Coordinates of C-alpha atoms in Angstrom, one line a residue:
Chain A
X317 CA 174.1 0.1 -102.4
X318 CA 172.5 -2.4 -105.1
X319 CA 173.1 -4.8 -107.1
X320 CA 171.4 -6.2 -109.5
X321 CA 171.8 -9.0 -111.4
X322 CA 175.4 -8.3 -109.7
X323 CA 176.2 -5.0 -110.5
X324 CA 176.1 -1.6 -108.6
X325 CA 173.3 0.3 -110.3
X326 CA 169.8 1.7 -108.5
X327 CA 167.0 0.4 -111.2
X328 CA 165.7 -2.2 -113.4
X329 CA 163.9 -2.5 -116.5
X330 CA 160.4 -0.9 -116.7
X331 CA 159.3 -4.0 -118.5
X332 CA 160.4 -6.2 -115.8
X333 CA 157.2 -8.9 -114.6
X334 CA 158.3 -7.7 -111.1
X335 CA 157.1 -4.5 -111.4
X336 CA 154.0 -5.3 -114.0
X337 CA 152.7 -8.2 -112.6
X338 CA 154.4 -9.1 -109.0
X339 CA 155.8 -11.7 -110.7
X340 CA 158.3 -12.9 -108.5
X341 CA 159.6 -13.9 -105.1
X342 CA 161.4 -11.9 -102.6
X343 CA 163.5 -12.7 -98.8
X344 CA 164.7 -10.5 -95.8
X345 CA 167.2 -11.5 -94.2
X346 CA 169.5 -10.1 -91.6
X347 CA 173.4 -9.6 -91.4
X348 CA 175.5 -9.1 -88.0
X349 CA 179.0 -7.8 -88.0
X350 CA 178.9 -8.8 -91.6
X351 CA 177.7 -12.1 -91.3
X352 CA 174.1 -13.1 -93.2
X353 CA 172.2 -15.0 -90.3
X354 CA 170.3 -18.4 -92.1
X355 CA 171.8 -18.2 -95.5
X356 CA 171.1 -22.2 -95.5
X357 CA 167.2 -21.2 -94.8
X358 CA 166.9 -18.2 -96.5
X359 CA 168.4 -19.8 -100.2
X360 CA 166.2 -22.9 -99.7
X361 CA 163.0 -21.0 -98.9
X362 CA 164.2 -18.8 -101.9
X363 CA 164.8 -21.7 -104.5
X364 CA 161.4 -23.2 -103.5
X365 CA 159.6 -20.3 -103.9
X366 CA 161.2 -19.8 -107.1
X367 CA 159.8 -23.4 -108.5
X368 CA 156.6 -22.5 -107.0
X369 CA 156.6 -19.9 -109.8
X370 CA 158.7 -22.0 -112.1
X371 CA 161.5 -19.0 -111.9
X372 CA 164.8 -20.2 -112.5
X373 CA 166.8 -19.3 -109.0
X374 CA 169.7 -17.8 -109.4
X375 CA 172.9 -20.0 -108.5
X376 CA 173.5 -20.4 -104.5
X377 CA 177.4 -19.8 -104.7
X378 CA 176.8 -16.6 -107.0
X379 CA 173.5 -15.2 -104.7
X380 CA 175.7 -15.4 -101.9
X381 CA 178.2 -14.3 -103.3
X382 CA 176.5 -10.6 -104.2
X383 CA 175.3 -10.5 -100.6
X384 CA 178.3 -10.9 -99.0
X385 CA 179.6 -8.2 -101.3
X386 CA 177.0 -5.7 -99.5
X387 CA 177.7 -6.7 -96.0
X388 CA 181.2 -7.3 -95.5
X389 CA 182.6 -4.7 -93.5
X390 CA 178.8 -3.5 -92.5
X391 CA 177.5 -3.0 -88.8
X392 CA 173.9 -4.9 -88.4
X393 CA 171.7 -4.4 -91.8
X394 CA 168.7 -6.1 -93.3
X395 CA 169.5 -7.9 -96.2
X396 CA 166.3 -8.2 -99.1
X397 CA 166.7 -10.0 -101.9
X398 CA 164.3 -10.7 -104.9
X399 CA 164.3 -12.3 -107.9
X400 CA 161.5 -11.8 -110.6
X401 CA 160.5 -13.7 -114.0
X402 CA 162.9 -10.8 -115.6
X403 CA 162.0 -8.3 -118.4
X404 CA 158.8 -9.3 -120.9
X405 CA 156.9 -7.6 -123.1
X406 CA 153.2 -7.1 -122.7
X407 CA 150.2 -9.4 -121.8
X408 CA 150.9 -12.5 -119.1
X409 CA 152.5 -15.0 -120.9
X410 CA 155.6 -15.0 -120.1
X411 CA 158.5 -15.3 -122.7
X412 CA 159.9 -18.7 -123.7
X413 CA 163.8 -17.8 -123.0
X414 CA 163.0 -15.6 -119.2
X415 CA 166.4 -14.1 -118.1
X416 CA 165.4 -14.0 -113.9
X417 CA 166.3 -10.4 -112.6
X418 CA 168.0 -10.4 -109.3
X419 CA 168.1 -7.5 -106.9
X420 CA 170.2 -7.4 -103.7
X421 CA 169.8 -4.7 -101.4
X422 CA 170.7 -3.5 -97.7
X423 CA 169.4 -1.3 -95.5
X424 CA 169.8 0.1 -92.1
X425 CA 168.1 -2.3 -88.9
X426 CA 164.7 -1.4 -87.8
X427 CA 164.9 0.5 -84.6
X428 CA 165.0 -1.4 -82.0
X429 CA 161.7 -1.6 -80.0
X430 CA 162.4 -0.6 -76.2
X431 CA 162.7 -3.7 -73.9
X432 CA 160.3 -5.9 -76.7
X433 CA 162.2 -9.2 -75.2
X434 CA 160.9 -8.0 -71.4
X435 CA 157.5 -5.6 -71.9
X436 CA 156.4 -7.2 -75.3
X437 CA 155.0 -5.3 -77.6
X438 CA 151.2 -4.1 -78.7
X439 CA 149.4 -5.3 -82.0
X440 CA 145.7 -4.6 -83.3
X441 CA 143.5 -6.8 -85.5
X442 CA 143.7 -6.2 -89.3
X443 CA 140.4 -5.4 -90.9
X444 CA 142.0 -6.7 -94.6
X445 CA 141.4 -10.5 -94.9
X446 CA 144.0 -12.6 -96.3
X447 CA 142.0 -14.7 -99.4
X448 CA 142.2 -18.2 -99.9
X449 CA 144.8 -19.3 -103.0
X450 CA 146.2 -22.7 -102.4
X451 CA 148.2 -21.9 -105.5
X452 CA 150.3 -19.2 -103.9
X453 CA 150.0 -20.2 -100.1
X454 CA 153.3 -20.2 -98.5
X455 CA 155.3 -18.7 -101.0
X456 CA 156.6 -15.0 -100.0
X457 CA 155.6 -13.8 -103.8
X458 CA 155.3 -10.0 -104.7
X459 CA 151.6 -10.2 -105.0
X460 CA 151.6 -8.2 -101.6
X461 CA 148.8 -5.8 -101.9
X462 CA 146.7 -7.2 -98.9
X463 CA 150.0 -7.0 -96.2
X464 CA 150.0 -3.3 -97.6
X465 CA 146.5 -2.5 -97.3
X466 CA 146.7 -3.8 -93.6
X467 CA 149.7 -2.1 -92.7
X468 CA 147.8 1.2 -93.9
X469 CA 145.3 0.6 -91.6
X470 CA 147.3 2.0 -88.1
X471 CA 150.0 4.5 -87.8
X472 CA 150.3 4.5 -84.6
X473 CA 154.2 4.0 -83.8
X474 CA 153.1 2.2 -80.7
X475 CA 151.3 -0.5 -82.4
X476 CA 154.1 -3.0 -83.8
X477 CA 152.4 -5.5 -86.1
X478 CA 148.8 -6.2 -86.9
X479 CA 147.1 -9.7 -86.9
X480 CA 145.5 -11.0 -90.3
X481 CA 142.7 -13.0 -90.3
X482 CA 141.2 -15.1 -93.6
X483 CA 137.4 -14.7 -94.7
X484 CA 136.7 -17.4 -92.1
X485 CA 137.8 -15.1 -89.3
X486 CA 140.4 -17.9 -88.5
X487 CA 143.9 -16.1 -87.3
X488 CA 146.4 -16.5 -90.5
X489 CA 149.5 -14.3 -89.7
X490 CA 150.8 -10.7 -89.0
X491 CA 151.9 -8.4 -91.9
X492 CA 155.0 -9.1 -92.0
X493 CA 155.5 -12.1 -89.1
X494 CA 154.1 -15.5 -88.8
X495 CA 152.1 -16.1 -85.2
X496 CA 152.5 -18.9 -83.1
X497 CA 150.3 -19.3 -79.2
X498 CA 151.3 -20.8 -76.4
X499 CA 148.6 -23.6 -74.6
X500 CA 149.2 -25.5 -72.0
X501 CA 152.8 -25.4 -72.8
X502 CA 152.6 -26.3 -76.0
X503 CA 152.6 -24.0 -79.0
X504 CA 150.3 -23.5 -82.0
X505 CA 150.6 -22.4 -85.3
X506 CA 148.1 -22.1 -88.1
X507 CA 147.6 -23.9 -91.5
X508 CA 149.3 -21.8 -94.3
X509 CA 148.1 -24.4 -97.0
X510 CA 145.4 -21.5 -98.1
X511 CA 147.4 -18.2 -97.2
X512 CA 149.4 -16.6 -95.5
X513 CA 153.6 -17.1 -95.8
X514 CA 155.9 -19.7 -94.7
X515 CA 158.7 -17.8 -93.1
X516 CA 161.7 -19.2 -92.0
X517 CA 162.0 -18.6 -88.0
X518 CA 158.4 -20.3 -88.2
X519 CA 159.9 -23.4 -89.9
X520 CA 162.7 -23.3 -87.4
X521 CA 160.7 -23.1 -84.4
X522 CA 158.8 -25.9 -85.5
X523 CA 161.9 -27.7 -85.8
X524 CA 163.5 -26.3 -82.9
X525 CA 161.0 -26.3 -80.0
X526 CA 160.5 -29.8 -79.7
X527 CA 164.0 -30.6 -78.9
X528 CA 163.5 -28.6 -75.9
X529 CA 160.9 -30.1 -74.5
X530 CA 158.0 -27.7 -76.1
X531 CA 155.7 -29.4 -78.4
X532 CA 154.7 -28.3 -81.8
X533 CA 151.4 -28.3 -83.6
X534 CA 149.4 -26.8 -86.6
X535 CA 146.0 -26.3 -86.0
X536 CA 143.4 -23.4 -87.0
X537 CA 143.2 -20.7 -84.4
X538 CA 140.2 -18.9 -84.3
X539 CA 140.0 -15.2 -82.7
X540 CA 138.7 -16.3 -79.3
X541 CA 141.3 -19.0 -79.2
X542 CA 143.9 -16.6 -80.0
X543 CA 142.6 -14.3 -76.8
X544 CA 142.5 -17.1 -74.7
X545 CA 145.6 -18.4 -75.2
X546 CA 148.6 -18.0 -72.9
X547 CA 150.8 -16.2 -75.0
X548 CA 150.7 -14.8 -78.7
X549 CA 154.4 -14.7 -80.1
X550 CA 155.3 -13.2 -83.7
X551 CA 158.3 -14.3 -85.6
X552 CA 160.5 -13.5 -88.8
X553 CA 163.9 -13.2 -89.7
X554 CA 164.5 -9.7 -88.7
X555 CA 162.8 -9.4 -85.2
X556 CA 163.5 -13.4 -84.0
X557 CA 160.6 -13.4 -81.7
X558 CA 158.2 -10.7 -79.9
X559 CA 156.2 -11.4 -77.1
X560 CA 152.3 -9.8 -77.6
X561 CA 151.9 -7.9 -74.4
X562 CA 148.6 -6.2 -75.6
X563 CA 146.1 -6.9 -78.4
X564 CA 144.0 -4.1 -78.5
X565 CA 142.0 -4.4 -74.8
X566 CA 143.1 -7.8 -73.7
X567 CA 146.7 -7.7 -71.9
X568 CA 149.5 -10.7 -71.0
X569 CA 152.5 -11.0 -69.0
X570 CA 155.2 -12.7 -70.2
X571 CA 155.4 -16.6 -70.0
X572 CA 158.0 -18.3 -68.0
X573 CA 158.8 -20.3 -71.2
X574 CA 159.3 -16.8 -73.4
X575 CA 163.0 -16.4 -72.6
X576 CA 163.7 -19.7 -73.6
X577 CA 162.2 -19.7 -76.7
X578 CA 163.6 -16.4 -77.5
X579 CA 167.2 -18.7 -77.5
X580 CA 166.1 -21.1 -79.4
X581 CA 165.9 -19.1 -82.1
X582 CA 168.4 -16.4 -81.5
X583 CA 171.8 -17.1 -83.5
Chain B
X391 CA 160.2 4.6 -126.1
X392 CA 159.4 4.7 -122.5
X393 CA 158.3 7.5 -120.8
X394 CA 159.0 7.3 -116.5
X395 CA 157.3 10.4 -114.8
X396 CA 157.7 12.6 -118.1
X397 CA 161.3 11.8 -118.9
X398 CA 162.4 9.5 -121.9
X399 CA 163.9 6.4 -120.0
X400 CA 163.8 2.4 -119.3
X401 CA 164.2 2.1 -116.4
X402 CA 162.5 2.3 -112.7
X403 CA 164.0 2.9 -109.0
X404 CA 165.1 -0.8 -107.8
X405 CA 163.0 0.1 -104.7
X406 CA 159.7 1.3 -106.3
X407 CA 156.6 -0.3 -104.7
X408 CA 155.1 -1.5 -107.5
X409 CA 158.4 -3.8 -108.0
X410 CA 158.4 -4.5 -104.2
X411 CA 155.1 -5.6 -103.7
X412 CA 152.7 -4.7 -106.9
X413 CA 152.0 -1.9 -104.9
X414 CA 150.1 -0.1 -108.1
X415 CA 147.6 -0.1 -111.2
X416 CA 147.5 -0.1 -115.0
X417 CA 145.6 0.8 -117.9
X418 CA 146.3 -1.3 -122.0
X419 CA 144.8 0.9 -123.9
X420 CA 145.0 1.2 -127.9
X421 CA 145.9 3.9 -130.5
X422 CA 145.0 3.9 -133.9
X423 CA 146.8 6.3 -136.5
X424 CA 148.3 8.2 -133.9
X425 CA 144.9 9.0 -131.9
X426 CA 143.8 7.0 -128.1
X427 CA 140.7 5.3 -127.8
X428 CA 138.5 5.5 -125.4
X429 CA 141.0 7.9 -123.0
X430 CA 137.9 9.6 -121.0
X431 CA 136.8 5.5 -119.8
X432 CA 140.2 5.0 -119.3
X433 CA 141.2 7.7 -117.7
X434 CA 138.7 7.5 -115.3
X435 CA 139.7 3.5 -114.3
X436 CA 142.5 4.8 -113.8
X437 CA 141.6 7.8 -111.3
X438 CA 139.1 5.3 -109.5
X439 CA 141.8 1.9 -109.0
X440 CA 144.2 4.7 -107.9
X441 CA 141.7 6.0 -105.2
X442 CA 140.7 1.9 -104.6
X443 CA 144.8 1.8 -103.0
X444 CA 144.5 5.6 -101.8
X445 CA 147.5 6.2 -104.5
X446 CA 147.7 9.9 -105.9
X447 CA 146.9 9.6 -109.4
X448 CA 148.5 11.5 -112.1
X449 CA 146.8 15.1 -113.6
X450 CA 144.9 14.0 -116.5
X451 CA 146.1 16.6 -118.9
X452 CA 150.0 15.5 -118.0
X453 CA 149.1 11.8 -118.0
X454 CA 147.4 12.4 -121.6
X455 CA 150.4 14.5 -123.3
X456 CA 152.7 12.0 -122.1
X457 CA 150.5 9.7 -124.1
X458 CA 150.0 11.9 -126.9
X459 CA 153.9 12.2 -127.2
X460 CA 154.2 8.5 -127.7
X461 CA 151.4 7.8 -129.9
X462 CA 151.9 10.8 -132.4
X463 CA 153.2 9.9 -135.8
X464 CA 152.8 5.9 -135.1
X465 CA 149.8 3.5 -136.7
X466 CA 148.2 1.4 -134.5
X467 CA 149.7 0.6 -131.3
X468 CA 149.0 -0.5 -127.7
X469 CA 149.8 1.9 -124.7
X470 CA 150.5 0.5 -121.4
X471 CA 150.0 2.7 -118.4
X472 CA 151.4 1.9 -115.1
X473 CA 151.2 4.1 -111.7
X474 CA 152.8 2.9 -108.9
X475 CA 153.0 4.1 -105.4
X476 CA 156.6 5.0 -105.7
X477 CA 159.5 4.3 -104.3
X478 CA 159.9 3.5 -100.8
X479 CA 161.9 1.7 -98.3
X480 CA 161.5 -1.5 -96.8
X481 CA 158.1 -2.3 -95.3
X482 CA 155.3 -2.7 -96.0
X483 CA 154.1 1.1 -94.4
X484 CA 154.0 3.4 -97.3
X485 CA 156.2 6.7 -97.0
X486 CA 154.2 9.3 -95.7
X487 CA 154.9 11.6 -98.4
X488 CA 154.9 8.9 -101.2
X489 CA 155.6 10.1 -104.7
X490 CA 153.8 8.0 -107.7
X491 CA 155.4 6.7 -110.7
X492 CA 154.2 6.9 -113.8
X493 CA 154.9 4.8 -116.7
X494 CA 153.8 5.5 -120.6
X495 CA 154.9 2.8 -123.0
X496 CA 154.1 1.6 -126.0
X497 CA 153.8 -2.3 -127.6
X498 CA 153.1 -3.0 -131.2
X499 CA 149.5 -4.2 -131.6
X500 CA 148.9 -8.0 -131.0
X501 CA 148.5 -9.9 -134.6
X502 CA 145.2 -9.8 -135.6
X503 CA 143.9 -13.3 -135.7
X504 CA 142.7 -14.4 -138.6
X505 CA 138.6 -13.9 -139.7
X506 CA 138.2 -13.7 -135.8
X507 CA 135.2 -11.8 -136.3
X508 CA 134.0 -14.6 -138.9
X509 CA 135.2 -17.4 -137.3
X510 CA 135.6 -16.9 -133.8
X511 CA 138.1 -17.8 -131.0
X512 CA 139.2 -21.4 -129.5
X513 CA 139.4 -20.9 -125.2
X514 CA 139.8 -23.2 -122.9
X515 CA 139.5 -23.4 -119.2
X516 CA 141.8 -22.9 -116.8
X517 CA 142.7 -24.9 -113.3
X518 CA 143.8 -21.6 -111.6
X519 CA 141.1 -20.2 -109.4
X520 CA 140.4 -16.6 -108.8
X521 CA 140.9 -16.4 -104.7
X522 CA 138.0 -13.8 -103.3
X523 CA 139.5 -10.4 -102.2
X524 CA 136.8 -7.9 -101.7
X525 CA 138.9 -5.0 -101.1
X526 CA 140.9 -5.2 -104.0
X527 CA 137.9 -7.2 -106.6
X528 CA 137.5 -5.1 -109.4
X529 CA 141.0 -3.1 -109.6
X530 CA 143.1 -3.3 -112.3
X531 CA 146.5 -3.7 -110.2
X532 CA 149.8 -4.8 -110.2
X533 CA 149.2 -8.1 -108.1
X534 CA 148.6 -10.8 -111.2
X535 CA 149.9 -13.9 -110.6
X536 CA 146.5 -15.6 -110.6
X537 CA 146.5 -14.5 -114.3
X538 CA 150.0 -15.0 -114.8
X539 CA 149.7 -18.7 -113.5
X540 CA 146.5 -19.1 -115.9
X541 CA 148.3 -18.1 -118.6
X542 CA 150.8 -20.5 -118.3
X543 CA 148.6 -23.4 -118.2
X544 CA 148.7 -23.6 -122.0
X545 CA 150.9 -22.6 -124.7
X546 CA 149.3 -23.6 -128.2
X547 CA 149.0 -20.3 -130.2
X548 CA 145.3 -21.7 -131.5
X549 CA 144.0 -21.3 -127.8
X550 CA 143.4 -17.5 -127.6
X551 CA 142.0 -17.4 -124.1
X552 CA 141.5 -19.2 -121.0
X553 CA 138.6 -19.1 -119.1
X554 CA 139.0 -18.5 -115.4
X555 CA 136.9 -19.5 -112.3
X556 CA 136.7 -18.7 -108.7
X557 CA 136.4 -21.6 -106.0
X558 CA 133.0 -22.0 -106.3
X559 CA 133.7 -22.5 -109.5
X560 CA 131.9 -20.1 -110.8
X561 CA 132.9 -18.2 -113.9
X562 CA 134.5 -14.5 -113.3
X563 CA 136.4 -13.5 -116.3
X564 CA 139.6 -14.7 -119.0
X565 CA 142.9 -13.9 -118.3
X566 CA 142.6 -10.6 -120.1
X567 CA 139.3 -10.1 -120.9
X568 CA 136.0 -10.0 -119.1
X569 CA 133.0 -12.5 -119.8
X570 CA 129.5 -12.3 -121.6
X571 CA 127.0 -15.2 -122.4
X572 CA 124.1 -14.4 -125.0
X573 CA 121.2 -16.1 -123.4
X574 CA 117.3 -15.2 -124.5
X575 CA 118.5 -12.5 -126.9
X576 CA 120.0 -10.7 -123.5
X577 CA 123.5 -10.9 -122.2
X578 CA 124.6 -11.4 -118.7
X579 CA 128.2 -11.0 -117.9
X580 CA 129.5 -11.9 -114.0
X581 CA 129.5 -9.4 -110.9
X582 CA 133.1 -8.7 -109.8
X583 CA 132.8 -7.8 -106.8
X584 CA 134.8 -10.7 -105.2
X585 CA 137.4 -11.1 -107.9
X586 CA 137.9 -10.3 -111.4
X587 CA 138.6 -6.9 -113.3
X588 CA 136.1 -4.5 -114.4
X589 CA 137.5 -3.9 -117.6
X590 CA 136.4 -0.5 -119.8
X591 CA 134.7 -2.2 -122.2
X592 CA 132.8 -4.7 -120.0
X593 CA 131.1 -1.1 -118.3
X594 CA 130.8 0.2 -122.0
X595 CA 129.1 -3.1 -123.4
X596 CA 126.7 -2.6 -120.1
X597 CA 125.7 0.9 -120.7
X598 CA 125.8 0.6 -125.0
X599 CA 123.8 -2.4 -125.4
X600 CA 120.5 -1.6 -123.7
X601 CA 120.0 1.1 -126.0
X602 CA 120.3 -1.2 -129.3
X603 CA 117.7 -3.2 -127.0
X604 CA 120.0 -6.0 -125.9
X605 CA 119.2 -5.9 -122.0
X606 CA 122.3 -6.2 -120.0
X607 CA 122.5 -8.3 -116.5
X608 CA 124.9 -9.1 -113.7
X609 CA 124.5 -12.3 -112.7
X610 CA 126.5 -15.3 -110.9
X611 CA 127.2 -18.2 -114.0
X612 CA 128.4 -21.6 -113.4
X613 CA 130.3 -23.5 -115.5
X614 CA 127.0 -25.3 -117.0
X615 CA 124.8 -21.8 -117.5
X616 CA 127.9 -20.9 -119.6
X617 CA 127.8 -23.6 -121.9
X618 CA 124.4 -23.8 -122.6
X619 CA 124.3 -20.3 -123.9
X620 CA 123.7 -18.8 -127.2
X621 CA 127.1 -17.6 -127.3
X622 CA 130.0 -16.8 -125.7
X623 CA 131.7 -12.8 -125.6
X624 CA 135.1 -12.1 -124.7
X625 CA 135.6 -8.5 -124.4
X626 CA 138.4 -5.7 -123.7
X627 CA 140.1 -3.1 -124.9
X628 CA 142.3 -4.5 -127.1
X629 CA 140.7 -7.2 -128.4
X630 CA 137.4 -5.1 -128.9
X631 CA 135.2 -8.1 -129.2
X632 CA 135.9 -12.0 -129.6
X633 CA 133.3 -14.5 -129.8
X634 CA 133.9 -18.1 -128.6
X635 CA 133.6 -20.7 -131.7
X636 CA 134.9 -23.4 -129.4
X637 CA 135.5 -24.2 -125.8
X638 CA 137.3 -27.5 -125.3
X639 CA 134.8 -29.7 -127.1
X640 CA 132.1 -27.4 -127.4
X641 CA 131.2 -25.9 -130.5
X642 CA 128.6 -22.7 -131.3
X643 CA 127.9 -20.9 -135.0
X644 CA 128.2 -17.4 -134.5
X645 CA 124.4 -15.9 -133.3
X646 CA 123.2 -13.1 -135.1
X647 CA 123.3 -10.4 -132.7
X648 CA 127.1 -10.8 -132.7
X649 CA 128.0 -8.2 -135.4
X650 CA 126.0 -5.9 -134.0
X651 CA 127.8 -6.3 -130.4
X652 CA 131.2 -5.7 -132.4
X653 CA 129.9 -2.4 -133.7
X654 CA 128.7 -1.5 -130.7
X655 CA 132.0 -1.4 -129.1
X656 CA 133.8 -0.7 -132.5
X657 CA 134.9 2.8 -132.2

């Protein structure tokens, strides 16, 4: 089922600035046993995304509202929400009274990957580069053409995410997670201030890992660092947190401290 | 009137691509008196940004009477072609057996502004910056908030155009038109090979112009190159042809080559 702007229907205007010009903003979120997991999180990345692009977001109480609509009395689903500049006519400017579209959606729970939380998982290096535009860094827009060219580049079921690097060759994020390394028993995370997306389990392990004793820090990771690193984890809102067990040649075992942050961000 | 894959319609799947992630590419091209300009060059945009994203694109001869059957029996009017990867699910892997959507609509033409041709066009610069994407430079698709955020830098109906840079600041294109500079009695217009659009009649102006012996070149232009030339072209399909009478505080006279370069590209 979908809603949009809160009613049951399948489509949206063929004039909508979503669809002719990506512009708007977009979240994924995930519901268990009916419940959304990070509504708090999810609406406030969602609001500041939305005066990023100076949309109007839709009221909390009403959002929520639709999406509990979807998943009460649903198993485990994946929530996606977005909300574009709304219906215009041609050429970019936008029109002075925008009425913001709003599309709520659910669908099933990626499988499952066997045993990710004990064997980790197996990624490959992205050819795409993610380009530099401070304007839209951080903000999960619908200007998503690079994440789709990389994920075109493998089909190989085995290979669960693909690491992005910028023009620099400096580590940015996977296609759809963000990456954080472990060193020295601290863990690293790179600058999003040029690309890349700010997701919301990378915000909270910031927040979260230092009140268990594991220090934080943002800092530019180049590819060499990234191999020598201790671990290479990859987070968003529908896996938590996988553990890279192989990226491409080089292989890891999993760090004692993996389980534990695994729980910090599990709900 | 809308046309969506052939059938008389407003609307699109919730769930296409080219909402989900501007996974797509489009074509504004114009009709007078019931016939399409320039279909073969666009048309073959088209077939070349579809290939750039390894998207199926439409048979020409369906494609064309879809157009015909909007255009026939109206005056002037703008067509808007959009072809999207279709509808998928969520991810950012494409379906394996994706099906494109088309889109045929049609605008009312833009008013003409007045004695543009005699007296020129205001533009302005614009903060936004083009961010360098090699892999997707030169396409014509769906991912346009650069130009969507330029756009909305200025709203005075006087300004027709904004000029937009990349982070070397170095000029690439407008917001909906490609560049020329008259320099020497030649014209050099930007390479777009890291950003931009290659518009239809930016390639036309290239190939036309040498053989009315106007030498054409690609070359990098700064911000200072561009305002010491001769004059200042503003080109697509639309539009045909503006030249710049003023740029912020900078004034030109329109050069004498400049009704020749209209009726060059004047159908």
């Amino acid at each position: 089922v979908i809603l949009v702007n809160g009613e049951a229907r399948e489509e949206v205007s063929a004039l909508d600035r979503g669809l002719a010009y990506g512009d708007g903003v977009f979240r994924t979120l995930r519901a268990r046993a009916g419940a959304v997991e990070l509504w708090r999180q999810h609406f406030g990345k969602l609001r500041r995304d939305c005066a990023r692009l100076r949309i109007e977001c839709p009221a909390e109480s009403m959002l929520r509202a639709e999406v509990d609509e979807l998943v009460t009395g649903e198993r485990d689903c994946v929530v996606k929400i977005i909300v574009t500049r709304g219906p215009g006519g041609r050429g970019y400017a936008a029109p002075r009274e925008a009425a913001p579209t709003r599309i709520v959606a659910t669908f099933p729970p990626p499988p499952q990957r066997p045993d990710s939380d004990k064997e980790g998982v197996r990624v490959r290096w992205c050819e795409t580069r993610l380009a530099h535009q401070p304007a839209l860094a951080g903000v999960k827009h619908l200007n998503r053409l690079e994440n789709v060219l990389a994920r075109a580049e493998w089909d190989d079921p085995d290979i669960a995410e693909g690491l992005m690097c910028d023009a620099s060759e400096r580590v940015v994020e996977g296609t759809m997670t963000n990456v954080f390394i472990l060193e020295g028993g601290r863990l690293v995370t790179p600058p999003l201030d040029r690309c890349g997306v700010e997701g919301v389990q990378r915000e909270r392990l910031l927040g979260l890992a230092p009140e268990q004793g594991i220090a934080c820090s943002i800092e530019e990771i180049s590819r060499t660092r990234l191999l020598a690193a201790e671990q290479i984890y990859l987070v968003n809102s529908i896996v938590v947190l996988w553990w890279v067990a192989r990226l491409e040649a080089r292989r890891w075992a999993r760090a004692d401290v993996t389980p534990l942050l695994l729980s910090i961000l599990e709900t």
